[in-house]
Coordinates of C-alpha atoms in Angstrom, one line a residue:
Chain A
M5 CA 24.7 -0.8 34.9
T6 CA 26.7 1.9 33.1
N7 CA 29.6 4.2 34.0
A8 CA 29.1 6.8 31.3
T9 CA 30.2 10.3 31.6
F10 CA 28.3 12.9 29.7
Q11 CA 30.1 16.2 29.0
V12 CA 28.8 19.3 27.4
S13 CA 31.4 22.0 26.7
Q14 CA 30.7 25.6 25.7
V15 CA 27.7 24.7 23.6
T16 CA 26.0 27.5 21.6
K17 CA 23.0 27.2 19.3
R18 CA 22.1 30.0 16.9
Y19 CA 19.0 30.0 14.6
G20 CA 18.8 32.2 11.5
V21 CA 21.4 34.6 10.1
G22 CA 22.1 38.3 10.1
S23 CA 19.4 40.5 11.5
T24 CA 17.1 37.5 12.1
E25 CA 19.7 35.6 14.1
V26 CA 18.6 34.3 17.5
T27 CA 20.9 32.7 20.1
A28 CA 18.8 30.1 21.8
V29 CA 21.6 28.6 23.9
R30 CA 24.8 30.4 24.8
N31 CA 28.1 28.9 26.0
V32 CA 26.5 26.2 28.2
S33 CA 28.7 23.7 29.9
L34 CA 27.4 20.7 31.8
S35 CA 28.8 17.5 33.1
V36 CA 26.6 14.6 34.3
A37 CA 28.0 11.8 36.3
P38 CA 26.6 8.2 36.3
G39 CA 23.7 7.9 38.6
E40 CA 23.2 11.7 38.8
V41 CA 19.8 13.3 38.3
V42 CA 20.0 16.8 36.9
L43 CA 17.0 19.0 36.7
I44 CA 17.0 21.9 34.2
M45 CA 14.4 24.6 34.9
G46 CA 13.7 27.9 33.4
P47 CA 11.0 30.2 32.0
S48 CA 9.4 29.5 28.6
G49 CA 11.7 30.5 25.7
S50 CA 14.8 30.1 27.9
G51 CA 16.3 27.5 25.6
K52 CA 15.5 24.4 27.6
T53 CA 14.0 22.4 24.7
T54 CA 16.9 23.5 22.4
L55 CA 19.4 22.3 24.9
L56 CA 17.5 19.0 25.4
L57 CA 17.5 18.4 21.7
M58 CA 21.2 19.0 21.5
L59 CA 21.8 16.7 24.5
G60 CA 19.8 14.0 22.7
A61 CA 21.7 14.3 19.5
L62 CA 18.6 15.5 17.7
L63 CA 20.1 18.9 17.0
K64 CA 23.7 19.9 16.3
P65 CA 25.2 22.8 18.2
T66 CA 26.5 25.8 16.3
T67 CA 29.6 25.7 18.4
G68 CA 30.9 23.7 21.3
S69 CA 31.0 19.9 21.8
I70 CA 28.9 17.2 23.4
Q71 CA 30.7 14.1 24.5
L72 CA 29.5 10.7 25.7
N73 CA 32.2 8.4 27.1
G74 CA 34.8 10.3 25.0
T75 CA 32.8 10.2 21.7
V76 CA 32.1 13.6 20.4
L77 CA 28.5 13.3 19.4
S78 CA 28.3 16.8 18.0
A79 CA 31.0 15.9 15.4
L80 CA 29.4 12.6 14.3
A81 CA 27.8 12.3 10.8
E82 CA 24.0 12.5 10.7
N83 CA 23.7 8.9 9.6
R84 CA 25.4 7.6 12.7
L85 CA 23.1 9.5 15.1
P86 CA 20.1 7.2 15.0
D87 CA 22.2 4.3 16.4
I88 CA 23.6 6.5 19.1
R89 CA 20.1 7.7 20.1
L90 CA 18.8 4.2 20.0
R91 CA 21.5 2.6 22.2
E92 CA 22.9 5.5 24.4
F93 CA 19.8 7.6 25.1
G94 CA 16.4 6.9 26.6
F95 CA 13.7 9.5 25.9
I96 CA 10.8 10.3 28.1
F97 CA 8.2 12.8 26.6
Q98 CA 5.7 15.1 28.1
D99 CA 2.8 13.5 26.2
F100 CA 4.1 9.9 26.8
N101 CA 4.1 9.5 23.0
L102 CA 3.3 5.8 23.1
L103 CA 2.4 4.1 19.8
S104 CA -1.4 3.8 20.0
A105 CA -1.7 0.7 17.9
L106 CA 0.7 -1.4 20.0
T107 CA 0.2 -3.0 23.4
V108 CA 2.2 -1.9 26.4
L109 CA 4.6 -4.9 25.9
E110 CA 5.0 -4.1 22.2
N111 CA 5.6 -0.5 22.8
V112 CA 8.7 -1.4 24.8
A113 CA 9.7 -4.5 22.8
I114 CA 9.8 -2.6 19.5
V115 CA 12.6 -0.4 20.7
A116 CA 14.7 -3.4 21.8
E117 CA 14.0 -5.0 18.4
L118 CA 15.2 -1.8 16.7
A119 CA 18.4 -2.2 18.5
G120 CA 18.8 -5.7 17.1
L121 CA 17.3 -8.0 19.6
K122 CA 15.2 -10.9 18.3
S123 CA 11.5 -10.6 18.8
R124 CA 11.2 -13.2 21.5
A125 CA 14.2 -11.9 23.5
A126 CA 12.9 -8.3 23.1
R127 CA 9.5 -9.2 24.5
Q128 CA 11.1 -11.1 27.4
K129 CA 13.3 -8.1 28.2
A130 CA 10.4 -5.7 27.9
A131 CA 8.1 -7.8 30.0
A132 CA 10.8 -8.0 32.8
I133 CA 11.3 -4.2 32.9
L134 CA 7.5 -3.5 32.8
T135 CA 6.9 -6.0 35.6
D136 CA 9.7 -4.4 37.6
L137 CA 7.9 -1.1 37.1
G138 CA 4.6 -2.5 38.3
L139 CA 3.0 -3.0 35.0
G140 CA 3.0 -6.8 34.9
E141 CA -0.8 -6.9 34.7
R142 CA -1.0 -4.4 31.9
L143 CA 1.3 -6.0 29.3
N144 CA -1.4 -6.6 26.7
F145 CA -3.3 -3.4 27.3
L146 CA -3.4 -0.7 24.6
P147 CA -2.1 2.7 25.8
E148 CA -5.6 4.2 25.7
K149 CA -6.6 1.9 28.5
L150 CA -3.9 3.1 30.8
S151 CA -3.9 6.0 33.3
G152 CA -1.5 8.9 32.9
G153 CA 0.9 7.5 35.5
E154 CA 0.9 4.1 33.9
K155 CA 1.6 5.6 30.5
Q156 CA 4.6 7.4 31.8
R157 CA 5.9 4.3 33.5
V158 CA 5.6 2.5 30.1
A159 CA 7.5 5.4 28.6
I160 CA 10.2 4.9 31.3
A161 CA 10.4 1.2 30.5
R162 CA 10.8 2.1 26.8
A163 CA 13.5 4.5 27.7
L164 CA 15.3 1.8 29.7
V165 CA 15.0 -1.2 27.5
N166 CA 18.2 -0.6 25.6
D167 CA 20.3 0.1 28.7
P168 CA 21.0 3.7 27.8
A169 CA 23.8 5.7 29.5
L170 CA 21.6 8.8 29.7
I171 CA 17.9 9.3 30.1
L172 CA 16.5 12.6 28.8
A173 CA 13.0 13.6 30.1
D174 CA 11.1 16.5 28.7
E175 CA 8.5 17.8 31.1
P176 CA 7.7 14.3 32.3
T177 CA 5.2 15.4 35.0
A178 CA 3.3 18.0 32.9
N179 CA 0.4 15.7 32.1
L180 CA 0.3 14.0 35.5
D181 CA -1.3 15.1 38.8
S182 CA 0.9 16.1 41.6
K183 CA 0.9 12.8 43.5
I184 CA 1.4 10.6 40.5
G185 CA 4.0 13.0 39.0
H186 CA 6.0 12.8 42.2
E187 CA 5.7 9.0 42.3
V188 CA 7.0 8.7 38.7
M189 CA 9.9 11.0 39.5
R190 CA 10.9 9.0 42.6
L191 CA 10.8 5.9 40.4
L192 CA 13.1 7.6 37.9
R193 CA 15.5 8.6 40.7
R194 CA 15.5 5.1 42.1
I195 CA 16.4 3.7 38.7
A196 CA 19.1 6.3 38.2
K197 CA 20.7 5.4 41.5
E198 CA 20.3 1.6 41.3
Q199 CA 21.4 1.3 37.7
Q200 CA 23.8 4.2 37.7
R201 CA 22.2 5.9 34.8
S202 CA 22.5 9.7 34.3
V203 CA 19.2 11.5 34.1
V204 CA 18.6 15.0 32.7
I205 CA 15.1 16.4 33.2
V206 CA 13.8 19.5 31.7
S207 CA 10.8 20.8 33.6
H208 CA 8.8 23.8 34.9
D209 CA 7.6 21.7 37.8
Q210 CA 9.0 23.1 41.1
R211 CA 7.6 20.2 43.0
I212 CA 10.1 17.7 41.6
K213 CA 13.2 19.7 42.7
D214 CA 13.6 17.3 45.6
I215 CA 14.3 14.3 43.4
A216 CA 17.2 16.0 41.7
D217 CA 20.8 15.9 42.7
R218 CA 21.3 19.2 41.0
V219 CA 18.9 21.9 39.8
L220 CA 20.1 24.2 37.0
W221 CA 18.3 27.4 36.1
L222 CA 18.4 28.3 32.4
E223 CA 17.5 31.8 31.4
D224 CA 18.2 33.6 28.1
G225 CA 20.1 30.5 27.0
Q226 CA 22.5 30.5 29.9
F227 CA 22.7 28.8 33.3
K228 CA 22.1 31.7 35.7
E229 CA 22.2 29.8 39.0
V230 CA 23.2 26.4 40.0
T231 CA 21.5 24.8 42.9
T232 CA 22.9 21.6 44.3
M233 CA 20.4 19.5 46.1
A234 CA 20.9 17.2 49.0
I235 CA 18.8 14.9 51.1
D236 CA 18.4 15.7 54.8
P237 CA 19.7 12.4 56.4
V238 CA 17.3 12.7 59.3
C239 CA 13.9 13.6 57.8
G240 CA 14.6 12.7 54.2
M241 CA 13.6 16.1 52.8
S242 CA 15.3 17.5 49.7
V243 CA 17.3 20.7 50.5
E244 CA 19.3 23.2 48.5
Q245 CA 22.9 22.9 49.7
E246 CA 23.7 26.6 49.4
K247 CA 20.8 27.5 51.7
A248 CA 20.8 24.5 54.0
I249 CA 22.4 24.1 57.5
S250 CA 25.4 21.9 57.1
T251 CA 27.9 20.0 59.2
E252 CA 31.0 18.0 58.7
W253 CA 31.4 14.5 60.0
D254 CA 34.0 11.9 59.1
G255 CA 35.3 13.9 56.2
R256 CA 31.8 14.4 54.6
T257 CA 29.4 17.3 54.5
F258 CA 25.8 16.7 55.6
Y259 CA 22.9 19.1 54.8
F260 CA 19.7 19.6 56.9
C261 CA 16.4 21.4 56.6
A262 CA 16.6 22.8 60.1
K263 CA 18.7 23.1 63.2
G264 CA 16.7 20.4 64.9
C265 CA 17.5 17.8 62.3
R266 CA 21.2 18.7 62.6
D267 CA 21.1 18.4 66.3
E268 CA 19.4 15.0 66.1
F269 CA 22.0 13.8 63.5
M270 CA 24.8 14.8 65.8
T271 CA 23.5 12.7 68.6
K272 CA 24.2 9.6 66.5
P273 CA 26.2 10.5 63.4
Q274 CA 27.4 7.0 62.7
R275 CA 23.9 5.8 61.9
Chain B
M15 CA 5.5 -6.4 10.2
S16 CA 3.6 -6.0 13.4
L17 CA 3.5 -2.2 13.6
A18 CA 2.3 -1.9 10.0
R19 CA -0.4 -4.5 10.6
R20 CA -1.5 -3.0 13.9
N21 CA -1.6 0.5 12.4
L22 CA -3.7 -0.7 9.6
V23 CA -6.3 -2.7 11.5
Q24 CA -6.6 -0.2 14.4
D25 CA -9.1 1.7 12.3
K26 CA -11.1 -1.2 10.9
T27 CA -13.6 0.9 8.9
R28 CA -10.8 2.8 7.1
F29 CA -8.9 -0.5 6.5
M30 CA -12.0 -2.1 5.0
L31 CA -12.7 0.9 2.8
S32 CA -9.2 0.8 1.4
V33 CA -9.4 -3.0 0.8
L34 CA -12.8 -2.5 -0.9
G35 CA -11.5 0.5 -2.9
V36 CA -8.7 -1.6 -4.4
A37 CA -11.0 -4.6 -4.8
L38 CA -13.5 -2.6 -6.9
A39 CA -10.7 -1.1 -8.9
V40 CA -9.1 -4.5 -9.6
M41 CA -12.5 -6.0 -10.4
L42 CA -13.2 -3.2 -12.8
I43 CA -9.8 -3.6 -14.5
L44 CA -10.3 -7.4 -14.8
I45 CA -13.9 -7.1 -16.0
L46 CA -13.0 -4.5 -18.6
S47 CA -9.9 -6.3 -19.9
G48 CA -11.9 -9.6 -19.8
F49 CA -14.6 -8.0 -21.8
L50 CA -12.0 -6.8 -24.3
N51 CA -10.5 -10.3 -24.5
G52 CA -14.0 -11.7 -24.9
M53 CA -14.8 -9.2 -27.7
Y54 CA -11.6 -10.1 -29.5
R55 CA -12.5 -13.8 -29.2
Q56 CA -16.0 -13.2 -30.6
I57 CA -14.6 -11.1 -33.5
S58 CA -12.2 -13.9 -34.5
A59 CA -14.4 -16.8 -33.5
Y60 CA -15.6 -17.7 -37.1
L61 CA -12.2 -17.5 -38.8
D62 CA -10.5 -19.2 -35.8
H63 CA -12.7 -22.2 -36.5
A64 CA -13.1 -22.0 -40.2
P65 CA -11.1 -24.4 -42.4
G66 CA -8.0 -23.3 -44.4
S67 CA -5.1 -21.0 -43.8
I68 CA -5.7 -18.6 -46.7
V69 CA -8.7 -16.4 -47.4
V70 CA -9.4 -15.4 -51.0
A71 CA -11.6 -12.3 -51.4
Q72 CA -12.6 -9.7 -53.9
D73 CA -9.7 -7.4 -54.7
G74 CA -9.2 -4.8 -51.9
V75 CA -11.1 -6.8 -49.3
R76 CA -8.7 -7.7 -46.5
N77 CA -11.2 -8.4 -43.7
L78 CA -14.1 -10.7 -43.2
L79 CA -16.6 -8.9 -41.0
G80 CA -16.1 -5.3 -42.2
A81 CA -16.5 -5.6 -46.0
T82 CA -18.7 -7.1 -48.7
S83 CA -16.9 -9.3 -51.1
L84 CA -18.0 -10.7 -54.4
L85 CA -15.6 -13.0 -56.1
P86 CA -15.5 -13.6 -59.9
A87 CA -17.2 -16.8 -61.1
D88 CA -15.4 -20.1 -61.0
M89 CA -12.7 -18.8 -58.8
D90 CA -12.8 -22.0 -56.6
S91 CA -11.8 -24.2 -59.6
L92 CA -8.9 -21.9 -60.4
V93 CA -7.6 -21.9 -56.9
K94 CA -7.9 -25.7 -56.8
T95 CA -5.9 -26.1 -60.0
R96 CA -3.1 -23.8 -58.6
G97 CA -2.4 -26.1 -55.7
A98 CA -5.2 -26.1 -53.0
A99 CA -6.0 -29.2 -51.2
Q100 CA -9.4 -27.9 -50.1
V101 CA -11.5 -24.8 -51.1
V102 CA -14.5 -23.9 -49.0
P103 CA -16.7 -21.2 -50.6
I104 CA -18.9 -19.1 -48.4
L105 CA -21.3 -16.3 -49.1
S106 CA -21.8 -13.8 -46.3
Q107 CA -23.7 -10.7 -45.7
F108 CA -24.7 -8.4 -42.7
V109 CA -28.4 -8.4 -42.4
I110 CA -31.0 -6.8 -40.1
L111 CA -33.5 -9.4 -38.9
D112 CA -36.9 -8.5 -37.7
L113 CA -37.4 -10.6 -34.5
H114 CA -40.4 -9.8 -32.4
D115 CA -40.6 -6.3 -33.7
K116 CA -37.0 -5.7 -32.9
K117 CA -34.3 -4.9 -35.4
V118 CA -31.5 -7.3 -34.8
P119 CA -28.2 -7.2 -36.7
A120 CA -26.8 -10.6 -37.7
Y121 CA -24.0 -11.9 -39.8
L122 CA -25.5 -14.3 -42.3
V123 CA -23.3 -17.0 -43.6
G124 CA -24.2 -19.2 -46.6
Y125 CA -22.2 -22.4 -46.7
E126 CA -22.2 -25.9 -48.0
P127 CA -22.7 -28.3 -45.1
K128 CA -20.9 -31.1 -46.9
I129 CA -17.8 -28.9 -47.5
G130 CA -17.7 -26.8 -44.4
G131 CA -17.6 -23.1 -43.4
G132 CA -20.7 -23.4 -41.2
P133 CA -21.0 -23.6 -37.4
W134 CA -18.3 -25.5 -35.7
Q135 CA -20.3 -26.5 -32.7
L136 CA -24.0 -27.2 -32.4
A137 CA -25.7 -26.8 -29.1
A138 CA -28.8 -28.5 -30.4
G139 CA -30.4 -29.7 -33.6
R140 CA -28.7 -30.4 -36.9
E141 CA -27.3 -28.7 -40.1
P142 CA -29.7 -27.5 -42.8
R143 CA -30.7 -30.1 -45.3
N144 CA -32.5 -27.8 -47.7
D145 CA -32.8 -24.1 -48.6
K146 CA -35.6 -23.4 -46.2
E147 CA -33.7 -24.4 -43.0
A148 CA -31.5 -22.2 -40.9
I149 CA -29.2 -22.4 -37.8
F150 CA -29.3 -19.6 -35.3
D151 CA -26.8 -18.7 -32.7
R152 CA -28.0 -20.2 -29.4
V153 CA -27.9 -17.0 -27.5
L154 CA -29.7 -15.0 -30.3
A155 CA -32.4 -17.7 -30.4
Q156 CA -32.7 -17.7 -26.6
Q157 CA -33.1 -13.9 -26.5
H158 CA -35.9 -14.0 -28.9
N159 CA -37.6 -17.1 -27.6
L160 CA -36.9 -19.1 -30.7
A161 CA -36.7 -22.9 -30.5
I162 CA -35.9 -25.6 -33.0
G163 CA -38.9 -26.1 -35.3
D164 CA -39.9 -22.4 -35.2
T165 CA -40.4 -20.4 -38.3
V166 CA -38.3 -17.3 -38.6
A167 CA -38.2 -14.7 -41.4
I168 CA -34.8 -13.9 -42.9
L169 CA -35.1 -11.0 -45.2
D170 CA -38.2 -11.8 -47.2
R171 CA -38.3 -15.6 -46.8
D172 CA -39.4 -17.9 -44.0
F173 CA -36.9 -20.5 -42.7
T174 CA -37.4 -23.3 -40.2
L175 CA -35.0 -23.3 -37.4
V176 CA -33.2 -26.7 -37.3
G177 CA -30.1 -26.0 -35.2
L178 CA -28.6 -23.8 -32.6
S179 CA -25.0 -23.0 -32.9
D180 CA -22.7 -22.5 -29.9
R181 CA -20.0 -19.9 -29.3
T182 CA -21.2 -17.8 -32.2
A183 CA -22.7 -15.1 -30.1
S184 CA -21.5 -11.6 -30.0
W185 CA -22.9 -8.4 -28.3
M186 CA -22.5 -6.7 -31.7
T187 CA -23.8 -9.3 -34.2
S188 CA -24.5 -13.0 -33.8
F189 CA -24.1 -15.5 -36.6
V190 CA -27.0 -17.1 -38.6
F191 CA -26.2 -20.0 -41.0
V192 CA -28.1 -21.1 -44.1
R193 CA -27.1 -23.2 -47.0
K194 CA -25.1 -21.2 -49.6
A195 CA -27.8 -21.8 -52.3
A196 CA -30.4 -20.4 -49.9
L197 CA -28.4 -17.2 -49.4
E198 CA -27.8 -16.9 -53.1
A199 CA -31.5 -16.9 -53.6
L200 CA -32.1 -14.5 -50.8
L201 CA -29.6 -12.1 -52.2
R202 CA -30.8 -12.8 -55.8
A203 CA -27.2 -13.6 -56.8
P204 CA -27.1 -17.1 -58.1
G205 CA -23.6 -18.6 -58.0
A206 CA -22.2 -15.7 -55.9
T207 CA -19.3 -16.4 -53.5
S208 CA -17.9 -13.9 -51.0
F209 CA -14.8 -15.7 -49.7
L210 CA -12.9 -18.9 -50.4
L211 CA -11.4 -20.6 -47.3
V212 CA -8.4 -22.3 -48.8
T213 CA -6.2 -25.1 -47.5
P214 CA -3.0 -25.3 -49.6
S215 CA -1.8 -28.7 -50.6
V216 CA 1.1 -30.0 -48.6
R217 CA 3.2 -30.1 -51.8
V218 CA 2.6 -26.4 -52.7
G219 CA 2.4 -24.7 -49.3
E220 CA 0.8 -21.4 -48.3
D221 CA 3.4 -19.0 -49.6
E222 CA 3.8 -20.7 -53.0
L223 CA 0.0 -20.9 -53.5
R224 CA -0.3 -17.2 -52.7
R225 CA 2.5 -16.5 -55.2
R226 CA 0.7 -18.6 -57.8
L227 CA -2.5 -16.6 -57.3
S228 CA -0.8 -13.2 -57.4
D229 CA -1.3 -12.8 -61.1
R230 CA -5.1 -12.4 -60.6
S231 CA -5.7 -8.8 -60.0
S232 CA -9.4 -9.2 -59.3
I233 CA -8.8 -11.1 -56.1
E234 CA -7.1 -10.5 -52.8
V235 CA -5.3 -13.5 -51.3
T236 CA -4.6 -13.0 -47.6
P237 CA -3.4 -15.4 -44.9
K238 CA -6.2 -16.2 -42.5
S239 CA -4.1 -14.9 -39.5
T240 CA -3.9 -11.5 -41.3
M241 CA -7.6 -11.5 -41.9
I242 CA -8.2 -12.1 -38.2
A243 CA -5.8 -9.4 -37.3
N244 CA -7.5 -7.0 -39.7
D245 CA -10.9 -7.8 -38.2
L246 CA -9.6 -7.3 -34.7
N247 CA -8.0 -4.0 -35.7
L248 CA -11.2 -2.8 -37.3
Y249 CA -13.6 -3.6 -34.5
G250 CA -11.4 -4.1 -31.5
G251 CA -9.6 -0.8 -32.3
V252 CA -12.9 1.1 -31.9
F253 CA -13.5 -0.2 -28.4
S254 CA -10.1 -1.0 -27.1
G255 CA -9.2 2.7 -26.8
P256 CA -12.1 3.6 -24.5
L257 CA -11.8 0.3 -22.6
R258 CA -8.1 0.8 -22.0
L259 CA -8.9 4.4 -20.8
M260 CA -11.4 3.0 -18.3
V261 CA -8.8 0.5 -17.1
A262 CA -6.4 3.3 -16.6
I263 CA -9.0 5.3 -14.7
A264 CA -9.8 2.2 -12.5
F265 CA -6.1 1.9 -11.8
L266 CA -5.9 5.6 -10.9
V267 CA -9.0 5.4 -8.6
G268 CA -7.6 2.3 -6.8
T269 CA -4.2 3.9 -6.3
L270 CA -5.9 7.1 -5.0
V271 CA -8.1 5.2 -2.6
V272 CA -5.1 3.3 -1.1
G273 CA -2.9 6.3 -1.3
L274 CA -5.4 8.5 0.5
V275 CA -6.0 5.9 3.2
I276 CA -2.2 5.4 3.8
Y277 CA -1.6 9.1 3.6
T278 CA -4.2 10.0 6.2
A279 CA -3.1 7.2 8.4
T280 CA 0.5 8.4 8.1
I281 CA -0.4 12.0 8.8
E282 CA -2.4 11.1 11.8
R283 CA 0.5 9.1 13.1
Q284 CA 3.1 11.7 12.1
R285 CA 3.9 12.3 15.8
E286 CA 4.3 8.6 16.5
Y287 CA 6.7 8.2 13.5
G288 CA 8.5 11.2 14.8
V289 CA 8.9 9.6 18.2
L290 CA 10.3 6.5 16.5
K291 CA 12.8 8.6 14.6
A292 CA 13.8 10.4 17.8
I293 CA 14.3 7.1 19.6
G294 CA 16.5 6.0 16.8
A295 CA 14.5 4.3 14.1
R296 CA 15.9 4.8 10.6
N297 CA 13.9 6.1 7.7
S298 CA 14.1 2.7 6.0
L299 CA 12.1 1.1 8.8
L300 CA 9.4 3.7 8.6
Y301 CA 9.3 3.4 4.8
R302 CA 8.9 -0.4 5.3
T303 CA 6.1 0.2 7.7
V304 CA 4.2 2.5 5.4
T305 CA 4.9 0.4 2.3
T306 CA 3.8 -2.8 4.2
Q307 CA 0.6 -1.1 5.2
A308 CA -0.1 -0.2 1.5
L309 CA 0.9 -3.7 0.4
I310 CA -1.4 -5.4 2.9
A311 CA -4.3 -3.3 1.9
S312 CA -3.7 -3.6 -1.8
S313 CA -2.9 -7.4 -1.6
L314 CA -6.1 -8.2 0.2
G315 CA -8.0 -5.8 -2.1
T316 CA -6.5 -7.4 -5.2
L317 CA -7.4 -10.9 -4.1
L318 CA -10.9 -9.8 -3.2
G319 CA -11.1 -7.9 -6.6
V320 CA -10.1 -11.1 -8.5
A321 CA -12.7 -13.1 -6.7
L322 CA -15.3 -10.4 -7.3
A323 CA -14.4 -10.2 -10.9
F324 CA -14.9 -13.9 -11.5
G325 CA -18.3 -13.8 -9.7
I326 CA -19.5 -10.6 -11.4
A327 CA -18.3 -12.0 -14.8
Q328 CA -20.4 -15.1 -14.3
L329 CA -23.4 -13.1 -13.3
I330 CA -23.0 -10.8 -16.4
M331 CA -22.7 -13.8 -18.7
T332 CA -25.7 -15.5 -17.2
V333 CA -27.9 -12.5 -17.4
Q334 CA -26.6 -11.2 -20.7
P335 CA -25.1 -14.2 -22.5
Q336 CA -24.2 -12.3 -25.6
F337 CA -21.3 -10.7 -23.6
L338 CA -18.3 -12.9 -23.3
I339 CA -15.8 -12.1 -20.5
V340 CA -12.6 -14.0 -20.8
F341 CA -10.0 -14.0 -18.0
E342 CA -6.6 -15.0 -19.3
T343 CA -3.9 -16.0 -16.8
S344 CA -1.8 -13.1 -18.0
A345 CA -4.6 -10.7 -17.2
V346 CA -4.9 -12.0 -13.7
I347 CA -1.2 -11.8 -13.2
Q348 CA -1.4 -8.2 -14.7
A349 CA -4.1 -7.4 -12.1
L350 CA -1.9 -8.7 -9.3
L351 CA 1.0 -6.6 -10.6
L352 CA -1.3 -3.6 -10.8
G353 CA -2.3 -4.2 -7.2
L354 CA 1.4 -4.2 -6.3
A355 CA 2.0 -1.0 -8.4
M356 CA -1.0 0.6 -6.6
A357 CA 0.6 -0.2 -3.2
L358 CA 4.0 1.2 -4.3
F359 CA 2.5 4.4 -5.7
A360 CA 0.2 4.8 -2.7
A361 CA 3.2 4.5 -0.3
W362 CA 5.3 7.0 -2.2
V363 CA 3.7 10.2 -0.9
P364 CA 3.4 9.1 2.7
A365 CA 7.1 7.9 2.6
R366 CA 8.1 11.4 1.5
V367 CA 6.2 12.9 4.4
I368 CA 8.2 10.6 6.7
T369 CA 11.5 11.6 5.1
R370 CA 10.7 15.3 5.8
L371 CA 9.7 14.5 9.4
A372 CA 12.1 16.1 11.8
P373 CA 12.3 13.9 15.0
A374 CA 13.0 17.1 17.1
E375 CA 9.4 18.2 16.3
V376 CA 8.0 15.7 18.8
F377 CA 9.6 17.8 21.6
R378 CA 7.8 20.9 20.4
K379 CA 4.6 21.5 22.3

């Protein structure tokens, strides 16, 4: 469980100088609360990957600051960043990027060992997480023997093993079919909510919008449109708050996919 | 480390090739240096076992095997009167023997069996009792199907083979021993002496005896150890250069084999190393992984190479007994260190690849 607050303030990233200068990300600000799932979407070349790299302390912003729990990551010396990445961030990649020579269990345990856990304890912790994610029968398999969905669940386990404050996922569904991709994203959302971890996902995949609490649209290095998502309490469908039918009850706002759902809700709002 | 080991054995063929590459290189290094050691031992074998600590030769002659020496008459009596406890005269000459229609070089030593200067170890038979008997090196005799009791021609006379000497073989020239008077007759030089192998008396000592003989300009008085060193320089020097070059080439080949294997394994896994860096692994861990891989491959290769070298050396010495291959402990330790050096050199380039690896690259499609 974590109560981290992730704060990005007026971040800009420029590449090159003079006539060759390109601004990949321009004055972007973002705050992610514990347990919140943020989806960043946008066309190719919009600056999504650059932003993700800066969020993950893999790239320094030209200007602006990135803070995690009050620590300004963007001001830290280069040699302190590996530890931050190891303990505070969990990375999930498009191509899963599992170590091909290691078993499922070892792929997860090695990250815990890197953080200082003894081998035995690391393996126990890794086994527990993998079992929780439904991979208990696959612990000694090599990655090549797993399906795409299983590989991505191993990647999620690897991202979770050091109890990070923030999980960064780069196109996590790109190599998965629609059904499996959605299952994996629901799993990620469940983890975010249950363990109060912040999740930032960069993706082109429109189908996963419903698992996000917020969808941000990045274009030309800037957020153009902010869509806040909500779950219809009646049918469970994900809806954009700005476009949904809403109603106030007991000091809270509820959003619905259609008038019918709202009417049904109002018949028994205390449910 | 598990990752290093797993990375290495995942591609078993490549792993075995790298181990084999190092093994062959180490084996070659050991065999070549063993051969060099053996050659040195063969060159110095006679003087190592000859009596005395001083060698008296004709003026200007400072080695035994590379020069012809003829001492002035009665020199042994003079040396004795100046403070020698024992003087062993020998007459020696390089000769070409005609054995089974083959020209075979040999180092012919004429000695007095009662005084010494002959073979120090007999594999079979006895020492010559008259001027028509000879002792052949055991390996030389074996190569030409000569046995005790056979008649063999040395220069223009026939001799009966009465003994076989051990440890007097050489791939260059083996030793043949006859009585000194027999060789004098063969060379038509009655009373001739090539060298005196001198043991100084305890009272006089080596340095004093050499000083006492320094007034004789017709002779060269040299410590036996210097004579040995001069022989080694003369003959060893000719072969040690090329042999050392071959050792260096073997080292280079071994390093390149491990280096190439570790390099390609690293390049293939570049993305995985990048992922580890992105996750938070430090360069030191990745260096360790790459170096451990190289160390595992080269350690196994070195051990296999040492075992192979011993096996191959035995085989060579059985099939071609004139070759002596001597493994000294220092040479084996040197081979182990070379294996370690191969690993470190081999890991150097892949380690640089990892240093330059930007973890952000794993996010690029």
